[in-house]
mmCIF file of C-alpha atoms and ligand atoms in Angstrom:
data_model
loop_
_atom_site.group_PDB
_atom_site.id
_atom_site.type_symbol
_atom_site.label_atom_id
_atom_site.label_comp_id
_atom_site.label_asym_id
_atom_site.label_seq_id
_atom_site.Cartn_x
_atom_site.Cartn_y
_atom_site.Cartn_z
ATOM 1 C CA MET A 684 -4.216 -10.313 -40.912
ATOM 2 C CA SER A 685 -6.480 -8.178 -38.781
ATOM 3 C CA ASP A 686 -10.215 -8.249 -39.341
ATOM 4 C CA PRO A 687 -11.227 -4.994 -41.131
ATOM 5 C CA ALA A 688 -14.681 -5.228 -39.524
ATOM 6 C CA ALA A 689 -13.250 -5.385 -35.991
ATOM 7 C CA PRO A 690 -13.542 -2.153 -33.948
ATOM 8 C CA PRO A 691 -10.261 -0.261 -33.554
ATOM 9 C CA SER A 692 -8.423 -1.085 -30.339
ATOM 10 C CA PRO A 693 -8.412 1.773 -27.811
ATOM 11 C CA PRO A 694 -5.201 3.827 -27.683
ATOM 12 C CA SER A 695 -2.839 2.824 -24.889
ATOM 13 C CA PRO A 696 -2.608 5.390 -22.075
ATOM 14 C CA PRO A 697 0.381 7.731 -22.268
ATOM 15 C CA SER A 698 3.299 6.711 -20.098
ATOM 16 C CA PRO A 699 4.028 9.072 -17.187
ATOM 17 C CA PRO A 700 6.878 11.546 -17.750
ATOM 18 C CA THR A 701 10.303 10.456 -16.606
ATOM 19 C CA GLN A 702 12.196 12.387 -13.951
ATOM 20 C CA ALA A 703 14.525 13.796 -16.650
ATOM 21 C CA GLU A 704 11.509 15.102 -18.572
ATOM 22 C CA ARG A 705 10.062 16.641 -15.436
ATOM 23 C CA ASP A 706 13.383 18.302 -14.604
ATOM 24 C CA GLU A 707 13.553 19.712 -18.131
ATOM 25 C CA LEU A 708 9.995 21.070 -17.832
ATOM 26 C CA ARG A 709 10.780 22.552 -14.416
ATOM 27 C CA ARG A 710 13.671 24.475 -15.968
ATOM 28 C CA HIS A 711 11.047 26.081 -18.200
ATOM 29 C CA GLY A 712 8.794 26.964 -15.299
ATOM 30 C CA ILE A 713 6.336 24.065 -15.689
ATOM 31 C CA LEU A 714 5.775 21.961 -12.587
ATOM 32 C CA LEU A 715 4.285 18.503 -13.132
ATOM 33 C CA THR A 716 3.002 16.639 -10.105
ATOM 34 C CA SER A 717 0.223 14.375 -8.891
ATOM 35 C CA LEU A 718 -2.188 14.735 -6.019
ATOM 36 C CA GLU A 719 -0.363 11.919 -4.220
ATOM 37 C CA GLU A 720 3.005 13.648 -4.512
ATOM 38 C CA LEU A 721 1.557 16.932 -3.352
ATOM 39 C CA TYR A 722 -0.125 15.241 -0.391
ATOM 40 C CA ASN A 723 3.063 13.422 0.634
ATOM 41 C CA TRP A 724 5.196 16.525 0.097
ATOM 42 C CA GLY A 725 2.991 18.470 2.495
ATOM 43 C CA ARG A 726 2.958 15.668 5.049
ATOM 44 C CA SER A 727 6.681 15.015 4.915
ATOM 45 C CA HIS A 728 7.540 18.670 5.532
ATOM 46 C CA SER A 729 5.207 19.173 8.468
ATOM 47 C CA VAL A 730 5.940 16.238 10.749
ATOM 48 C CA TRP A 731 5.079 17.573 14.193
ATOM 49 C CA PRO A 732 6.719 15.624 17.033
ATOM 50 C CA LEU A 733 5.177 15.088 20.433
ATOM 51 C CA GLN A 734 6.814 17.175 23.151
ATOM 52 C CA PHE A 735 7.931 14.195 25.139
ATOM 53 C CA GLY A 736 11.205 12.789 26.437
ATOM 54 C CA LEU A 737 12.270 10.090 28.856
ATOM 55 C CA ALA A 738 15.976 10.408 29.666
ATOM 56 C CA CYS A 739 19.362 11.669 28.438
ATOM 57 C CA CYS A 740 18.521 11.113 24.743
ATOM 58 C CA ALA A 741 15.782 13.722 25.156
ATOM 59 C CA ILE A 742 18.481 16.347 25.786
ATOM 60 C CA GLU A 743 19.868 15.613 22.313
ATOM 61 C CA MET A 744 16.354 15.852 20.875
ATOM 62 C CA ILE A 745 15.932 19.235 22.567
ATOM 63 C CA ALA A 746 19.338 20.330 21.215
ATOM 64 C CA ALA A 747 18.144 19.424 17.701
ATOM 65 C CA SER A 748 15.415 22.034 18.048
ATOM 66 C CA MET A 749 17.832 24.795 19.107
ATOM 67 C CA ALA A 750 19.394 27.330 16.742
ATOM 68 C CA ARG A 751 22.626 25.418 16.160
ATOM 69 C CA PHE A 752 20.905 22.388 14.618
ATOM 70 C CA ASP A 753 17.573 24.037 13.770
ATOM 71 C CA ILE A 754 15.080 21.243 13.167
ATOM 72 C CA ALA A 755 12.796 23.984 11.784
ATOM 73 C CA ARG A 756 14.626 23.573 8.461
ATOM 74 C CA PHE A 757 12.678 20.313 8.099
ATOM 75 C CA GLY A 758 9.313 21.657 9.238
ATOM 76 C CA SER A 759 9.419 19.735 12.517
ATOM 77 C CA GLU A 760 9.992 22.472 15.061
ATOM 78 C CA VAL A 761 6.392 22.455 16.232
ATOM 79 C CA PHE A 762 6.686 20.116 19.212
ATOM 80 C CA ARG A 763 3.067 19.609 20.240
ATOM 81 C CA PRO A 764 2.133 19.364 23.908
ATOM 82 C CA SER A 765 -0.844 17.126 23.108
ATOM 83 C CA PRO A 766 -0.621 13.690 21.442
ATOM 84 C CA ARG A 767 -3.825 14.534 19.592
ATOM 85 C CA GLN A 768 -1.930 17.176 17.581
ATOM 86 C CA ALA A 769 1.276 15.211 16.962
ATOM 87 C CA ASP A 770 2.387 13.100 13.970
ATOM 88 C CA LEU A 771 5.637 11.736 15.371
ATOM 89 C CA LEU A 772 6.519 10.021 18.633
ATOM 90 C CA ILE A 773 10.258 10.226 19.292
ATOM 91 C CA VAL A 774 10.904 7.713 22.060
ATOM 92 C CA SER A 775 14.052 9.362 23.400
ATOM 93 C CA GLY A 776 15.378 7.685 26.484
ATOM 94 C CA THR A 777 15.130 4.700 28.763
ATOM 95 C CA VAL A 778 11.665 3.142 28.807
ATOM 96 C CA THR A 779 11.132 1.751 32.285
ATOM 97 C CA LYS A 780 8.439 -0.853 32.727
ATOM 98 C CA LYS A 781 6.607 1.636 34.919
ATOM 99 C CA MET A 782 6.550 4.130 32.034
ATOM 100 C CA ALA A 783 5.852 1.710 29.148
ATOM 101 C CA PRO A 784 2.022 1.666 29.543
ATOM 102 C CA GLN A 785 1.974 5.473 29.464
ATOM 103 C CA VAL A 786 4.051 5.506 26.244
ATOM 104 C CA VAL A 787 1.600 3.079 24.611
ATOM 105 C CA ARG A 788 -1.310 5.202 25.822
ATOM 106 C CA LEU A 789 0.248 8.340 24.296
ATOM 107 C CA TRP A 790 0.787 6.467 21.019
ATOM 108 C CA ASN A 791 -2.849 5.374 20.957
ATOM 109 C CA GLN A 792 -3.974 8.967 21.476
ATOM 110 C CA MET A 793 -2.083 10.207 18.412
ATOM 111 C CA PRO A 794 -4.169 10.387 15.226
ATOM 112 C CA GLU A 795 -3.215 8.499 12.073
ATOM 113 C CA PRO A 796 -1.107 8.831 9.999
ATOM 114 C CA LYS A 797 1.540 8.729 12.706
ATOM 115 C CA TYR A 798 5.114 7.592 12.959
ATOM 116 C CA CYS A 799 7.490 6.451 15.677
ATOM 117 C CA ILE A 800 11.246 6.879 15.996
ATOM 118 C CA ALA A 801 13.145 4.838 18.597
ATOM 119 C CA MET A 802 15.987 7.229 19.441
ATOM 120 C CA GLY A 803 19.009 5.727 21.181
ATOM 121 C CA ALA A 804 20.091 2.370 22.502
ATOM 122 C CA CYS A 805 17.655 2.458 25.440
ATOM 123 C CA ALA A 806 14.539 2.943 23.312
ATOM 124 C CA ILE A 807 15.777 0.323 20.843
ATOM 125 C CA SER A 808 16.859 -2.441 23.218
ATOM 126 C CA GLY A 809 17.192 -1.237 26.817
ATOM 127 C CA GLY A 810 20.728 0.011 26.068
ATOM 128 C CA PRO A 811 23.140 -0.014 29.016
ATOM 129 C CA PHE A 812 20.237 -1.045 31.276
ATOM 130 C CA LYS A 813 19.222 -4.023 29.159
ATOM 131 C CA GLN A 814 19.771 -6.472 32.025
ATOM 132 C CA GLY A 815 17.832 -4.308 34.466
ATOM 133 C CA TYR A 816 14.688 -5.934 35.834
ATOM 134 C CA ASN A 817 12.850 -2.626 35.524
ATOM 135 C CA VAL A 818 13.757 -1.630 31.952
ATOM 136 C CA LEU A 819 11.880 -2.535 28.782
ATOM 137 C CA LYS A 820 14.112 -4.166 26.174
ATOM 138 C CA GLY A 821 12.849 -2.003 23.341
ATOM 139 C CA ILE A 822 9.674 -0.009 22.774
ATOM 140 C CA ASP A 823 9.033 -2.027 19.594
ATOM 141 C CA ARG A 824 7.639 -4.741 21.863
ATOM 142 C CA TYR A 825 4.487 -2.691 22.256
ATOM 143 C CA ILE A 826 4.193 -0.127 19.440
ATOM 144 C CA PRO A 827 5.273 -0.189 15.766
ATOM 145 C CA VAL A 828 8.589 1.595 15.215
ATOM 146 C CA ASP A 829 9.278 3.159 11.814
ATOM 147 C CA LEU A 830 12.894 4.146 12.369
ATOM 148 C CA TYR A 831 15.711 3.220 14.743
ATOM 149 C CA ILE A 832 18.506 5.701 15.504
ATOM 150 C CA PRO A 833 21.407 3.933 17.248
ATOM 151 C CA GLY A 834 23.753 5.604 19.705
ATOM 152 C CA CYS A 835 24.121 6.360 23.383
ATOM 153 C CA PRO A 836 23.104 9.061 22.885
ATOM 154 C CA PRO A 837 22.692 9.738 19.164
ATOM 155 C CA ARG A 838 23.789 13.285 18.367
ATOM 156 C CA PRO A 839 21.277 15.864 17.101
ATOM 157 C CA GLU A 840 22.665 15.384 13.572
ATOM 158 C CA ALA A 841 21.697 11.705 13.812
ATOM 159 C CA LEU A 842 18.150 12.681 14.728
ATOM 160 C CA LEU A 843 18.038 15.087 11.776
ATOM 161 C CA HIS A 844 19.313 12.324 9.502
ATOM 162 C CA GLY A 845 16.624 10.026 10.885
ATOM 163 C CA LEU A 846 14.026 12.697 10.250
ATOM 164 C CA MET A 847 15.151 12.962 6.624
ATOM 165 C CA GLN A 848 14.875 9.170 6.306
ATOM 166 C CA LEU A 849 11.364 9.385 7.697
ATOM 167 C CA GLN A 850 10.526 12.100 5.162
ATOM 168 C CA GLU A 851 11.696 9.762 2.403
ATOM 169 C CA LYS A 852 9.525 6.998 3.796
ATOM 170 C CA ILE A 853 6.482 9.297 3.853
ATOM 171 C CA ARG A 854 7.159 10.493 0.297
ATOM 172 C CA ALA A 855 7.268 6.854 -0.879
ATOM 173 C CA GLN A 856 3.860 6.057 0.604
ATOM 174 C CA THR A 857 0.866 5.805 -1.674
ATOM 175 C CA ILE A 858 -2.759 6.691 -1.073
ATOM 176 C CA SER A 859 -3.813 3.095 -1.758
ATOM 177 C CA GLY A 860 -2.175 -0.299 -2.176
ATOM 178 C CA PRO A 861 0.477 -2.090 -0.113
ATOM 179 C CA GLU A 862 2.604 1.072 0.277
ATOM 180 C CA ALA A 863 -0.276 3.021 1.854
ATOM 181 C CA PRO A 864 0.023 4.189 5.475
ATOM 182 C CA ARG A 865 -1.226 1.736 8.107
ATOM 183 C CA HIS A 866 -4.642 3.339 8.573
ATOM 184 C CA LEU A 867 -5.449 3.132 4.834
ATOM 185 C CA GLN A 868 -4.729 -0.582 4.609
ATOM 186 C CA ALA A 869 -7.324 -3.335 5.000
ATOM 187 C CA GLY A 870 -8.100 -3.750 8.673
ATOM 188 C CA GLY A 871 -6.965 -0.201 9.488
ATOM 189 C CA ALA A 872 -4.590 0.588 12.313
ATOM 190 C CA PRO A 873 -5.923 -0.964 15.508
ATOM 191 C CA GLU A 874 -5.025 0.518 18.884
ATOM 192 C CA CYS A 875 -2.086 -1.123 20.611
ATOM 193 C CA ALA A 876 -2.925 -3.016 23.786
ATOM 194 C CA VAL A 877 -1.798 -1.126 26.898
ATOM 195 C CA PRO A 878 0.120 -3.561 29.154
ATOM 196 C CA ASP A 879 -0.820 -4.020 32.796
ATOM 197 C CA PHE A 880 1.471 -4.276 35.785
ATOM 198 C CA GLY A 881 1.572 -8.000 36.589
ATOM 199 C CA ALA A 882 2.941 -9.665 39.716
ATOM 200 C CA HIS A 883 6.480 -9.823 38.296
ATOM 201 C CA ASP A 884 6.432 -8.184 34.879
ATOM 202 C CA LEU A 885 4.276 -6.340 32.391
ATOM 203 C CA GLN A 886 1.336 -8.370 31.126
ATOM 204 C CA PRO A 887 1.467 -9.257 28.315
ATOM 205 C CA PRO A 888 5.276 -9.036 28.042
ATOM 206 C CA GLN A 889 4.905 -7.935 24.411
ATOM 207 C CA ASN A 890 2.235 -7.121 21.858
ATOM 208 C CA PRO A 891 2.186 -10.057 19.395
ATOM 209 C CA GLU A 892 0.576 -7.796 16.754
ATOM 210 C CA VAL A 893 3.708 -5.647 16.718
ATOM 211 C CA TRP A 894 6.676 -7.566 18.097
ATOM 212 C CA ARG A 895 8.374 -9.659 15.455
ATOM 213 C CA PRO A 896 11.612 -10.918 16.974
ATOM 214 C CA PRO A 897 14.209 -11.978 14.424
ATOM 215 C CA THR A 898 14.761 -15.693 13.988
ATOM 216 C CA ILE A 899 18.182 -16.536 15.387
ATOM 217 C CA ILE A 900 19.772 -19.641 13.917
ATOM 218 C CA ARG A 901 22.639 -20.871 16.064
ATOM 219 C CA GLY A 902 25.247 -23.363 15.084
ATOM 220 C CA GLY A 903 25.339 -23.418 11.314
ATOM 221 C CA GLY A 904 26.422 -27.047 10.916
ATOM 222 C CA ALA A 905 24.586 -28.946 8.224
HETATM 223 S S1 SF4 B 2021 20.744 5.517 25.079
HETATM 224 FE FE1 SF4 B 2021 22.319 6.369 26.448
HETATM 225 S S2 SF4 B 2021 21.997 8.585 26.322
HETATM 226 FE FE2 SF4 B 2021 20.110 7.616 25.547
HETATM 227 S S3 SF4 B 2021 18.761 7.451 27.302
HETATM 228 FE FE3 SF4 B 2021 19.921 5.532 27.171
HETATM 229 S S4 SF4 B 2021 21.695 5.850 28.532
HETATM 230 FE FE4 SF4 B 2021 20.817 7.866 28.083
#
C-alpha cells in the first residue's frame, strides 16, 4: 500500500505525437514541429555546393545543374565560388597527388557544418587510374566523406539521388548527442592535415584521423 503521507509523484511527461497523429493534424491545418526539425529542414534544403570540379565527372555535375535535371528543385543550385560560402564539397573527378593538397585545403576553408560527396570511381578509389603512380586512391584518405556515388561517370540522376540521401542524413542529425554534426561533438571538427609533396609520394600517405581502411580477412579456414 502506498504511504498516504508521501508527496504525490510528479506526472510523467506527455509522449511526443506519432507521425500518424501529426499527419492527421496537418490535414486540419495544424503543423507540429520542433526547433531541431525546423533547423534541419532549412539546412537540408539549402545545401550549397562548392563550384569545383576535377575531371569528366564534373561534366555530369554541371549537367545536373542544367534545366533538364534541375538541381534547383533540391535547393542546391547555388554553386558558390568561395569555399567559405559552401556547405558541400562534391569531389567530382580524378584526384591526382598534385591536386590532393589543394582539395584538403579547400575542405579546411569550408565552414562547419559541411559535407563531402565522393562522386565517381576516381574520387572513391582512383577508378581506372588506380594503379597510376600519380593518382590518389580515394579522397577519403585525407578528408571525411559522407557519401559515395559509384560510376564512371555517375549520371546526373545518380548525383541527385546522392543529394537526396545527404538531405536524409542531415534531417536525421540532432543538435546534441552522438547524432550531432561533427563540429557539435566533443572535440569539435579539427582541420585535416594538408599533405606535403615527399620525395616519392605524399607525406603522410593518409590522414590517420580520417582513413579507416576495412579489415580484409583472407582465407577463411578455421
Ligand atoms: S570516374 Fe570515370 S568519368 Fe569520373 S573522372 Fe574518373 S574516369 Fe572520368
